Short mmCIF file of C-alpha atoms in Angstrom, two decimals:
data_model
loop_
_atom_site.label_atom_id
_atom_site.label_comp_id
_atom_site.label_asym_id
_atom_site.label_seq_id
_atom_site.Cartn_x
_atom_site.Cartn_y
_atom_site.Cartn_z
CA UNK W 6 0.00 0.00 0.00
CA UNK W 7 2.77 2.42 0.97
CA UNK W 8 4.70 1.47 -2.14
CA UNK W 9 1.70 2.27 -4.33
CA UNK W 10 1.21 5.62 -2.56
CA UNK W 11 4.87 6.46 -3.10
CA UNK W 12 4.74 5.56 -6.81
CA UNK W 13 1.56 7.57 -7.31
CA UNK W 14 3.20 10.52 -5.60
CA UNK W 15 6.30 10.37 -7.76
CA UNK W 16 4.33 10.00 -10.99
CA UNK W 17 2.32 13.13 -10.15
CA UNK W 18 5.39 15.39 -10.31
CA UNK W 19 5.92 17.36 -13.54
CA UNK W 20 8.79 16.36 -15.83
CA UNK W 21 10.89 18.62 -18.02
CA UNK W 22 10.39 18.15 -21.74
CA UNK W 23 14.01 18.90 -22.63
CA UNK W 24 15.92 16.87 -20.02
CA UNK W 25 18.06 14.01 -21.20
CA UNK W 26 17.84 10.60 -19.54
CA UNK W 27 20.73 11.27 -17.14
CA UNK W 28 19.22 14.49 -15.81
CA UNK W 29 15.77 12.96 -15.43
CA UNK W 30 17.15 9.95 -13.60
CA UNK W 31 19.25 12.16 -11.30
CA UNK W 32 16.32 14.40 -10.40
CA UNK W 33 13.99 11.42 -9.88
CA UNK W 34 16.54 9.93 -7.49
CA UNK W 35 16.58 13.10 -5.36
CA UNK W 36 12.80 13.44 -5.43
CA UNK W 37 12.48 9.80 -4.34
CA UNK W 38 14.87 10.41 -1.46
CA UNK W 39 12.93 13.46 -0.28
CA UNK W 40 9.56 11.70 -0.43
CA UNK W 41 10.66 8.25 0.75
CA UNK W 42 8.55 6.14 3.09
CA UNK W 43 8.59 5.83 5.99
CA UNK W 44 9.28 9.49 6.40
CA UNK W 45 12.42 10.34 8.41
CA UNK W 46 12.14 12.82 11.26
CA UNK W 47 13.77 16.25 11.15
CA UNK W 48 16.40 14.93 13.56
CA UNK W 49 17.20 12.08 11.16
CA UNK W 50 17.40 14.43 8.18
CA UNK W 51 19.70 16.71 10.12
CA UNK W 52 21.96 13.81 11.05
CA UNK W 53 22.04 12.34 7.54
CA UNK W 54 22.80 15.65 5.89
CA UNK W 55 25.77 16.37 8.17
CA UNK W 56 27.72 13.22 7.27
CA UNK W 57 31.25 13.62 5.98
CA UNK W 58 31.67 13.40 2.22
CA UNK W 59 34.92 12.86 0.35
CA UNK W 60 37.19 15.66 -0.75
CA UNK W 61 37.68 16.18 -4.48
CA UNK W 62 41.29 16.31 -5.53
CA UNK W 63 44.65 17.04 -3.87
CA UNK W 64 43.64 19.23 -0.95
CA UNK W 65 44.33 19.42 2.76
CA UNK W 66 41.72 20.17 5.40
CA UNK W 67 41.94 21.25 9.00
CA UNK W 68 39.15 21.78 11.50
CA UNK W 69 39.08 24.60 14.03
CA UNK W 70 36.68 26.07 16.57
CA UNK W 71 36.54 29.87 16.47
CA UNK W 72 35.87 31.22 19.96
CA UNK W 73 33.20 33.89 20.41
CA UNK W 74 34.46 37.37 21.30
CA UNK W 75 34.41 38.37 24.95
CA UNK W 76 32.98 41.73 23.90
CA UNK W 77 29.28 42.07 23.12
CA UNK W 78 29.62 44.95 20.65
CA UNK W 79 29.07 43.03 17.39
CA UNK W 80 26.19 41.01 18.79
CA UNK W 81 24.42 44.21 19.85
CA UNK W 82 25.22 45.83 16.49
CA UNK W 83 23.49 42.90 14.77
CA UNK W 84 20.39 43.30 16.91
CA UNK W 85 20.27 47.06 16.24
CA UNK W 86 20.56 46.40 12.50
CA UNK W 87 17.74 43.85 12.58
CA UNK W 88 15.52 46.29 14.44
CA UNK W 89 16.46 49.12 12.08
CA UNK W 90 15.55 47.14 8.97
CA UNK W 91 12.17 45.87 10.12
CA UNK W 92 9.92 45.51 13.12
CA UNK W 93 9.79 41.88 14.16
CA UNK W 94 10.03 40.01 17.43
CA UNK W 95 13.05 37.73 17.59
CA UNK W 96 15.04 35.77 20.11
CA UNK W 97 18.43 37.26 20.91
CA UNK W 98 20.94 34.41 20.78
CA UNK W 99 24.14 34.36 22.76
CA UNK W 100 27.47 34.30 20.94
CA UNK W 101 28.78 30.76 20.57
CA UNK W 102 31.89 28.97 19.29
CA UNK W 103 31.84 28.56 15.51
CA UNK W 104 33.30 25.40 13.92
CA UNK W 105 35.09 25.91 10.59
CA UNK W 106 37.12 23.88 8.12
CA UNK W 107 40.13 25.29 6.30
CA UNK W 108 40.59 23.75 2.84
CA UNK W 109 43.46 24.44 0.50
CA UNK W 110 45.17 22.85 -2.48
CA UNK W 111 48.00 20.53 -1.43
CA UNK W 112 51.22 21.69 -3.04
CA UNK W 113 53.35 18.80 -1.78
CA UNK W 114 51.53 16.04 -3.63
CA UNK W 115 48.17 14.34 -3.25
CA UNK W 116 47.17 14.04 0.40
CA UNK W 117 43.91 14.48 2.27
CA UNK W 118 45.14 13.76 5.78
CA UNK W 119 46.77 16.10 8.28
CA UNK W 120 50.28 14.65 8.12
CA UNK W 121 53.03 17.03 9.15
CA UNK W 122 55.18 18.91 6.66
CA UNK W 123 58.36 20.39 8.10
CA UNK W 124 57.03 19.55 11.53
CA UNK W 125 53.79 21.48 11.10
CA UNK W 126 50.34 20.72 9.75
CA UNK W 127 50.12 21.87 6.11
CA UNK W 128 46.80 23.60 6.66
CA UNK W 129 48.39 25.57 9.49
CA UNK W 130 51.09 26.70 7.11
CA UNK W 131 48.44 27.73 4.61
CA UNK W 132 46.52 29.67 7.23
CA UNK W 133 49.51 31.88 7.84
CA UNK W 134 49.46 33.09 4.24
CA UNK W 135 47.20 36.13 4.35
CA UNK W 136 48.20 37.56 0.96
CA UNK W 137 45.98 35.38 -1.26
CA UNK W 138 42.32 34.65 -1.95
CA UNK W 139 40.26 33.64 1.06
CA UNK W 140 36.76 32.29 0.30
CA UNK W 141 34.35 32.34 3.23
CA UNK W 142 31.91 29.56 2.34
CA UNK W 143 28.54 28.95 4.00
CA UNK W 144 26.61 25.79 3.14
CA UNK W 145 22.94 25.52 2.29
CA UNK W 146 20.37 23.04 3.55
CA UNK W 147 17.19 25.04 4.23
CA UNK W 148 18.77 26.35 7.47
CA UNK W 149 18.40 22.98 9.21
CA UNK W 150 20.61 20.60 7.23
CA UNK W 151 24.21 20.33 6.08
CA UNK W 152 27.69 20.86 7.53
CA UNK W 153 31.19 21.81 6.39
CA UNK W 154 32.01 18.09 6.25
CA UNK W 155 29.09 17.27 3.95
CA UNK W 156 30.01 20.14 1.63
CA UNK W 157 33.60 19.05 1.09
CA UNK W 158 33.06 18.09 -2.58
CA UNK W 159 32.04 21.71 -3.29
CA UNK W 160 34.54 23.50 -1.05
CA UNK W 161 37.49 21.37 -2.21
CA UNK W 162 36.59 22.08 -5.84
CA UNK W 163 36.43 25.81 -5.12
CA UNK W 164 39.85 25.65 -3.46
CA UNK W 165 41.38 23.79 -6.40
CA UNK W 166 39.81 25.88 -9.16
CA UNK W 167 40.40 29.25 -7.52
CA UNK W 168 43.84 28.52 -6.10
CA UNK W 169 42.72 30.14 -2.86
CA UNK W 170 41.82 28.91 0.57
CA UNK W 171 38.25 28.10 1.58
CA UNK W 172 37.00 28.64 5.12
CA UNK W 173 33.83 26.57 5.44
CA UNK W 174 31.54 27.68 8.27
CA UNK W 175 29.46 25.43 10.49
CA UNK W 176 26.62 27.47 11.94
CA UNK W 177 23.88 26.70 14.45
CA UNK W 178 21.01 24.93 12.72
CA UNK W 179 17.27 25.33 13.01
CA UNK W 180 14.82 24.39 14.42
CA UNK W 181 16.90 24.29 17.61
CA UNK W 182 18.33 27.74 16.86
CA UNK W 183 16.04 30.22 15.15
CA UNK W 184 16.90 33.44 13.31
CA UNK W 185 19.29 35.19 13.88
CA UNK W 186 21.57 32.61 15.59
CA UNK W 187 23.06 31.32 12.32
CA UNK W 188 23.49 34.88 11.05
CA UNK W 189 25.44 35.80 14.19
CA UNK W 190 27.69 32.75 13.72
CA UNK W 191 28.57 33.69 10.13
CA UNK W 192 29.22 37.30 11.15
CA UNK W 193 31.59 36.11 13.89
CA UNK W 194 33.37 33.80 11.43
CA UNK W 195 33.95 36.67 8.98
CA UNK W 196 35.23 39.08 11.61
CA UNK W 197 37.46 36.36 13.06
CA UNK W 198 39.35 36.35 9.75
CA UNK W 199 39.91 40.09 9.95
CA UNK W 200 40.47 40.23 13.71
CA UNK W 201 41.73 36.86 14.98
CA UNK W 202 41.34 35.99 18.67
CA UNK W 203 44.38 36.56 20.90
CA UNK W 204 44.89 32.79 21.21
CA UNK W 205 45.34 32.42 17.44
CA UNK W 206 48.70 32.35 15.66
CA UNK W 207 47.07 33.47 12.41
CA UNK W 208 47.67 36.91 11.02
CA UNK W 209 44.71 39.19 10.23
CA UNK W 210 43.33 38.81 6.70
CA UNK W 211 42.80 41.96 4.67
CA UNK W 212 39.09 42.17 3.76
CA UNK W 213 40.08 42.91 0.17
CA UNK W 214 41.28 39.28 -0.02
CA UNK W 215 37.96 37.82 1.19
CA UNK W 216 35.07 36.71 -1.02
CA UNK W 217 31.77 35.36 0.32
CA UNK W 218 30.53 32.18 -1.40
CA UNK W 219 27.73 29.74 -0.69
CA UNK W 220 24.48 28.29 -1.95
CA UNK W 221 20.77 28.37 -1.19
CA UNK W 222 20.12 29.24 2.48
CA UNK W 223 23.84 29.71 3.00
CA UNK W 224 23.61 32.54 0.50
CA UNK W 225 20.84 34.09 2.57
CA UNK W 226 23.14 34.15 5.59
CA UNK W 227 26.04 35.67 3.63
CA UNK W 228 23.87 38.35 2.03
CA UNK W 229 22.44 38.94 5.50
CA UNK W 230 25.94 39.55 6.86
CA UNK W 231 26.59 41.89 3.93
CA UNK W 232 23.44 43.85 4.82
CA UNK W 233 24.70 44.14 8.40
CA UNK W 234 28.06 45.45 7.16
CA UNK W 235 26.29 47.97 4.92
CA UNK W 236 23.71 49.11 7.46
CA UNK W 237 25.32 48.76 10.89
CA UNK W 238 25.45 52.05 12.73
CA UNK W 239 27.45 52.76 15.84
CA UNK W 240 27.68 55.82 18.05
CA UNK W 241 30.66 54.44 19.95
CA UNK W 242 33.81 52.43 19.19
CA UNK W 243 33.30 48.69 18.79
CA UNK W 244 35.75 45.97 19.74
CA UNK W 245 36.08 42.35 18.66
CA UNK W 246 38.62 39.99 20.23
CA UNK W 247 40.29 43.07 21.74
CA UNK W 248 40.69 44.65 18.28
CA UNK W 249 39.27 48.08 17.53
CA UNK W 250 36.82 47.74 14.62
CA UNK W 251 36.88 50.63 12.14
CA UNK W 252 33.63 52.18 11.04
CA UNK W 253 32.10 51.47 8.61
CA UNK W 254 32.87 47.81 9.15
CA UNK W 255 35.09 46.54 6.30
CA UNK W 256 33.32 44.66 3.51
CA UNK W 257 34.58 41.65 1.55
CA UNK W 258 35.75 42.15 -2.03
CA UNK W 259 32.77 40.28 -3.48
CA UNK W 260 29.95 37.81 -2.95
CA UNK W 261 29.21 34.79 -5.19
CA UNK W 262 26.11 32.69 -4.57
CA UNK W 263 24.45 29.75 -6.31
CA UNK W 264 20.69 29.12 -6.16
CA UNK W 265 20.02 31.92 -3.68
CA UNK W 266 16.95 31.31 -1.53
CA UNK W 267 15.85 34.94 -1.88
CA UNK W 268 12.15 34.14 -1.52
CA UNK W 269 12.05 31.30 1.03
CA UNK W 270 8.25 30.97 1.04
CA UNK W 271 8.03 30.62 -2.77
CA UNK W 272 5.76 33.63 -3.21
CA UNK W 273 6.79 34.52 -6.76
CA UNK W 274 5.89 33.11 -10.22
CA UNK W 275 8.99 30.91 -10.63
CA UNK W 276 7.42 28.56 -8.08
CA UNK W 277 4.94 27.45 -10.73
CA UNK W 278 6.77 28.30 -13.95
CA UNK W 279 9.85 26.22 -13.05
CA UNK W 280 8.24 23.28 -11.23
CA UNK W 281 9.08 20.82 -13.97
CA UNK W 282 12.80 21.56 -13.60
CA UNK W 283 13.25 21.45 -9.84
CA UNK W 284 13.80 19.00 -7.00
CA UNK W 285 11.85 20.21 -4.00
CA UNK W 286 8.19 19.85 -4.89
CA UNK W 287 5.58 19.76 -2.13
CA UNK W 288 8.15 19.37 0.63
CA UNK W 289 6.83 16.73 3.05
CA UNK W 290 8.16 18.32 6.27
CA UNK W 291 5.95 21.35 5.65
CA UNK W 292 2.91 19.24 6.48
CA UNK W 293 1.39 19.05 9.95
CA UNK W 294 1.28 15.24 9.89
CA UNK W 295 5.05 14.94 9.46
CA UNK W 296 6.63 12.55 12.02
CA UNK W 297 7.58 14.32 15.24
CA UNK W 298 10.87 14.10 17.12
CA UNK W 299 12.66 15.86 19.96
CA UNK W 300 13.34 19.01 17.91
CA UNK W 301 10.24 19.25 15.70
CA UNK W 302 7.48 20.40 15.93
CA UNK W 303 8.74 23.40 17.86
CA UNK W 304 7.21 24.59 21.11
CA UNK W 305 5.19 26.73 20.69
CA UNK W 306 4.38 25.23 17.26
CA UNK W 307 5.16 27.17 14.08
CA UNK W 308 4.81 26.20 10.40
CA UNK W 309 8.35 27.10 9.28
CA UNK W 310 11.53 25.49 10.59
CA UNK W 311 13.82 28.53 10.35
CA UNK W 312 11.80 31.14 12.25
CA UNK W 313 8.31 32.38 13.14
CA UNK W 314 6.20 33.13 10.09
CA UNK W 315 6.10 36.91 10.53
CA UNK W 316 9.90 36.97 10.40
CA UNK W 317 9.66 36.24 6.66
CA UNK W 318 8.60 39.87 6.27
CA UNK W 319 12.10 40.92 7.34
CA UNK W 320 14.71 41.62 4.61
CA UNK W 321 17.39 39.56 6.42
CA UNK W 322 15.12 36.52 6.09
CA UNK W 323 13.47 37.22 2.72
CA UNK W 324 16.25 38.93 0.78
CA UNK W 325 13.90 39.89 -2.04
CA UNK W 326 12.57 42.50 0.40
CA UNK W 327 15.98 44.13 0.92
CA UNK W 328 15.57 47.51 -0.77
CA UNK W 329 19.13 48.81 -0.73
CA UNK W 330 22.42 47.28 -1.82
CA UNK W 331 24.13 50.62 -2.35
CA UNK W 332 27.92 50.42 -1.84
CA UNK W 333 27.87 46.61 -1.96
CA UNK W 334 30.91 44.86 -3.45
CA UNK W 335 30.56 43.00 -6.79
CA UNK W 336 27.77 40.41 -6.77
CA UNK W 337 27.71 37.14 -8.74
CA UNK W 338 24.48 35.14 -8.78
CA UNK W 339 23.89 31.87 -10.62
CA UNK W 340 20.62 29.99 -10.82
CA UNK W 341 19.03 27.08 -12.56
CA UNK W 342 15.44 27.37 -13.76
CA UNK W 343 14.17 26.62 -10.28
CA UNK W 344 11.57 27.59 -7.72
CA UNK W 345 13.87 30.20 -6.15
CA UNK W 346 14.89 31.92 -9.40
CA UNK W 347 12.64 34.98 -9.04
CA UNK W 348 13.79 35.72 -5.50
CA UNK W 349 17.45 35.56 -6.50
CA UNK W 350 16.87 37.65 -9.60
CA UNK W 351 15.09 40.30 -7.52
CA UNK W 352 18.27 40.78 -5.49
CA UNK W 353 20.30 41.08 -8.71
CA UNK W 354 17.84 43.58 -10.23
CA UNK W 355 17.73 45.81 -7.16
CA UNK W 356 21.52 45.86 -6.82
CA UNK W 357 22.03 46.60 -10.53
CA UNK W 358 19.76 49.63 -10.31
CA UNK W 359 21.91 50.96 -7.45
CA UNK W 360 25.17 50.98 -9.43
CA UNK W 361 26.49 47.71 -7.97
CA UNK W 362 28.59 45.46 -10.19
CA UNK W 363 26.23 42.51 -10.85
CA UNK W 364 26.72 39.28 -12.77
CA UNK W 365 23.68 37.04 -13.37
CA UNK W 366 24.07 33.59 -14.93
CA UNK W 367 21.05 31.36 -15.52
CA UNK W 368 21.27 27.70 -16.54
CA UNK W 369 18.41 26.48 -18.69
CA UNK W 370 16.32 23.62 -17.24
CA UNK W 371 18.76 22.94 -14.40
CA UNK W 372 17.49 22.27 -10.85
CA UNK W 373 18.36 23.84 -7.52
CA UNK W 374 22.07 23.57 -6.61
CA UNK W 375 22.63 21.26 -9.57
CA UNK W 376 26.43 20.85 -9.22
CA UNK W 377 25.78 18.99 -5.97
CA UNK W 378 23.08 16.68 -7.38
CA UNK W 379 24.41 13.11 -7.72
CA UNK W 380 24.62 12.30 -11.40
CA UNK W 381 24.95 15.96 -12.44
CA UNK W 382 28.23 16.86 -10.72
CA UNK W 383 30.23 16.07 -13.88
CA UNK W 384 27.75 17.58 -16.33
CA UNK W 385 28.88 20.31 -18.71
CA UNK W 386 26.69 22.80 -16.86
CA UNK W 387 28.22 21.91 -13.49
CA UNK W 388 31.75 22.26 -14.84
CA UNK W 389 30.95 25.63 -16.41
CA UNK W 390 29.37 26.89 -13.21
CA UNK W 391 32.23 25.83 -10.94
CA UNK W 392 34.78 27.44 -13.25
CA UNK W 393 32.80 30.68 -13.42
CA UNK W 394 32.31 30.67 -9.64
CA UNK W 395 36.03 30.29 -8.97
CA UNK W 396 37.02 32.80 -11.67
CA UNK W 397 34.74 35.47 -10.21
CA UNK W 398 36.34 35.00 -6.79
CA UNK W 399 39.78 35.46 -8.35
CA UNK W 400 38.72 38.60 -10.23
CA UNK W 401 37.35 40.16 -7.04
CA UNK W 402 40.61 39.97 -5.11
CA UNK W 403 42.68 40.98 -8.14
CA UNK W 404 40.53 44.09 -8.57
CA UNK W 405 39.92 43.26 -12.24
CA UNK W 406 36.18 43.91 -12.28
CA UNK W 407 36.50 47.70 -12.27
CA UNK W 408 37.01 47.99 -16.04
CA UNK W 409 34.22 45.56 -16.95
CA UNK W 410 30.51 46.31 -17.56
CA UNK W 411 28.60 47.01 -14.38
CA UNK W 412 25.83 44.57 -15.26
CA UNK W 413 26.32 41.29 -17.11
CA UNK W 414 23.64 38.66 -17.66
CA UNK W 415 23.80 35.42 -19.61
CA UNK W 416 22.04 32.11 -20.07
CA UNK W 417 23.66 28.72 -20.57
CA UNK W 418 21.65 26.43 -22.84
CA UNK W 419 20.73 22.93 -21.71
CA UNK W 420 21.43 20.88 -24.84
CA UNK W 421 24.58 22.61 -26.07
CA UNK W 422 25.80 24.25 -22.82
CA UNK W 423 26.56 27.38 -24.84
CA UNK W 424 26.44 30.70 -23.00
CA UNK W 425 24.51 33.55 -24.64
CA UNK W 426 24.15 37.14 -23.37
CA UNK W 427 20.69 38.19 -22.21
CA UNK W 428 19.14 41.25 -20.60
CA UNK W 429 18.92 41.17 -16.82
CA UNK W 430 15.56 42.93 -16.93
CA UNK W 431 12.75 41.04 -18.63
CA UNK W 432 9.21 42.17 -19.56
CA UNK W 433 7.94 39.30 -17.41
CA UNK W 434 9.64 40.58 -14.25
CA UNK W 435 7.28 41.84 -11.56
CA UNK W 436 7.55 45.36 -10.21
CA UNK W 437 9.22 45.52 -6.82
CA UNK W 438 5.99 46.74 -5.20
CA UNK W 439 4.19 43.66 -6.53
CA UNK W 440 6.96 41.39 -5.27
CA UNK W 441 6.62 42.86 -1.79
CA UNK W 442 2.82 42.51 -1.92
CA UNK W 443 3.04 38.84 -2.91
CA UNK W 444 5.52 37.98 -0.17
CA UNK W 445 3.31 39.64 2.43
CA UNK W 446 0.25 37.83 1.05
CA UNK W 447 2.10 34.50 1.24
CA UNK W 448 3.08 35.14 4.86
CA UNK W 449 -0.56 35.89 5.69
CA UNK W 450 -1.68 32.73 3.88
CA UNK W 451 0.84 30.51 5.65
CA UNK W 452 -0.28 31.90 9.01
CA UNK W 453 -3.97 31.46 8.17
CA UNK W 454 -3.58 27.85 7.00
CA UNK W 455 -1.51 26.97 10.05
CA UNK W 456 -4.07 28.47 12.44
CA UNK W 457 -6.84 26.50 10.75
CA UNK W 458 -4.83 23.28 10.99
CA UNK W 459 -4.22 23.86 14.70
CA UNK W 460 -7.92 24.49 15.31
CA UNK W 461 -8.84 21.27 13.53
CA UNK W 462 -6.51 19.34 15.84
CA UNK W 463 -8.12 20.64 19.05
CA UNK W 464 -10.60 18.05 20.41
CA UNK W 465 -14.13 19.45 20.68
CA UNK W 466 -15.35 20.33 24.17
CA UNK W 467 -17.99 17.94 25.51
#
């Protein structure tokens, strides 16, 4: 019976008309995993998604725990920025240690262990080099899944292709830690590069050598940190690990994100237009009858794992609502034809109108985070994307984007993988006012449906 229900469910999903057999099989495999029976709990999904995956190529990796600062200045600056950008109620998390992985190309031959070179760990030697590209990477996973260890195939590729070092951040996951705990962790990780703790032997990294990179919800956190750097206001000196922080807070040299989750509630047209190309259709853990565990449902109950529903009206949660990117560093955004495309493109459009250097690359008929999809990691599209991602990071730290066009947009075809220039703005794009209206309407709808579901679960009074 369950098998028949599962097969009926899978057959009901739309299928792209232009996919080849390999792409269709790869997407079906992921959809089957998401909708498998019996359904795993959120705790199980969190555990599965954090498992270590193999490195790709001759790289070295070292783990480290970044201590939180003893000062409270940056934490309070984050809270003031949140309150200044939108009126929402939110829990104020404490600062916590932040686990990171340092990944760099091995120059002494192929090795993925931590064997000593000249009496010292090779990754330690690499960390002392502060004069090259440093990529601060934040993984995706809908804010409740993933880890630096599970993202090693991506981060090791970025290290090899860019020739730089990747610092992969492990942040506090939802639902145990709601917004803005993860945002605070990523902010602490970034500032720890610029202003290392007194216990560290590492030298400070110049922010001009740092590029933000990540995917999906990880991109939301990195763009959120960028908003904090752009908007943070201070009437007094701030300190971090005993260092005096200049004002304005230094920005990275660029930000490069794949499959940005700019509209987390899927309020915009790409949710329907791109359904046939994407992975995450009718996500099972959004339903009230999803199996419970120690961490979900939350108490008090809420429909969304990351934060209370009204928080999705805040621009640090729904980036499509962020109205200003003025003075932002160069932005690179890549997307498949996926549910999140419109939200990501909204960020690109707003930034381009504010004289920010913006690159938009769309991949025809490709699903969310396609370079990480088993079966698609070696596709032509995945190879093109990874090379473009790494190249952009290199150009940022070399300062070679200044002489190029401010806005570049292109589309990579599915069948031939040929890149063609396009206009960033399209006649089909919604006005920003309409985008904001639809996101607010979706928040109201999610709240209404959830209230009705809760009422239906209350036993009638006798």
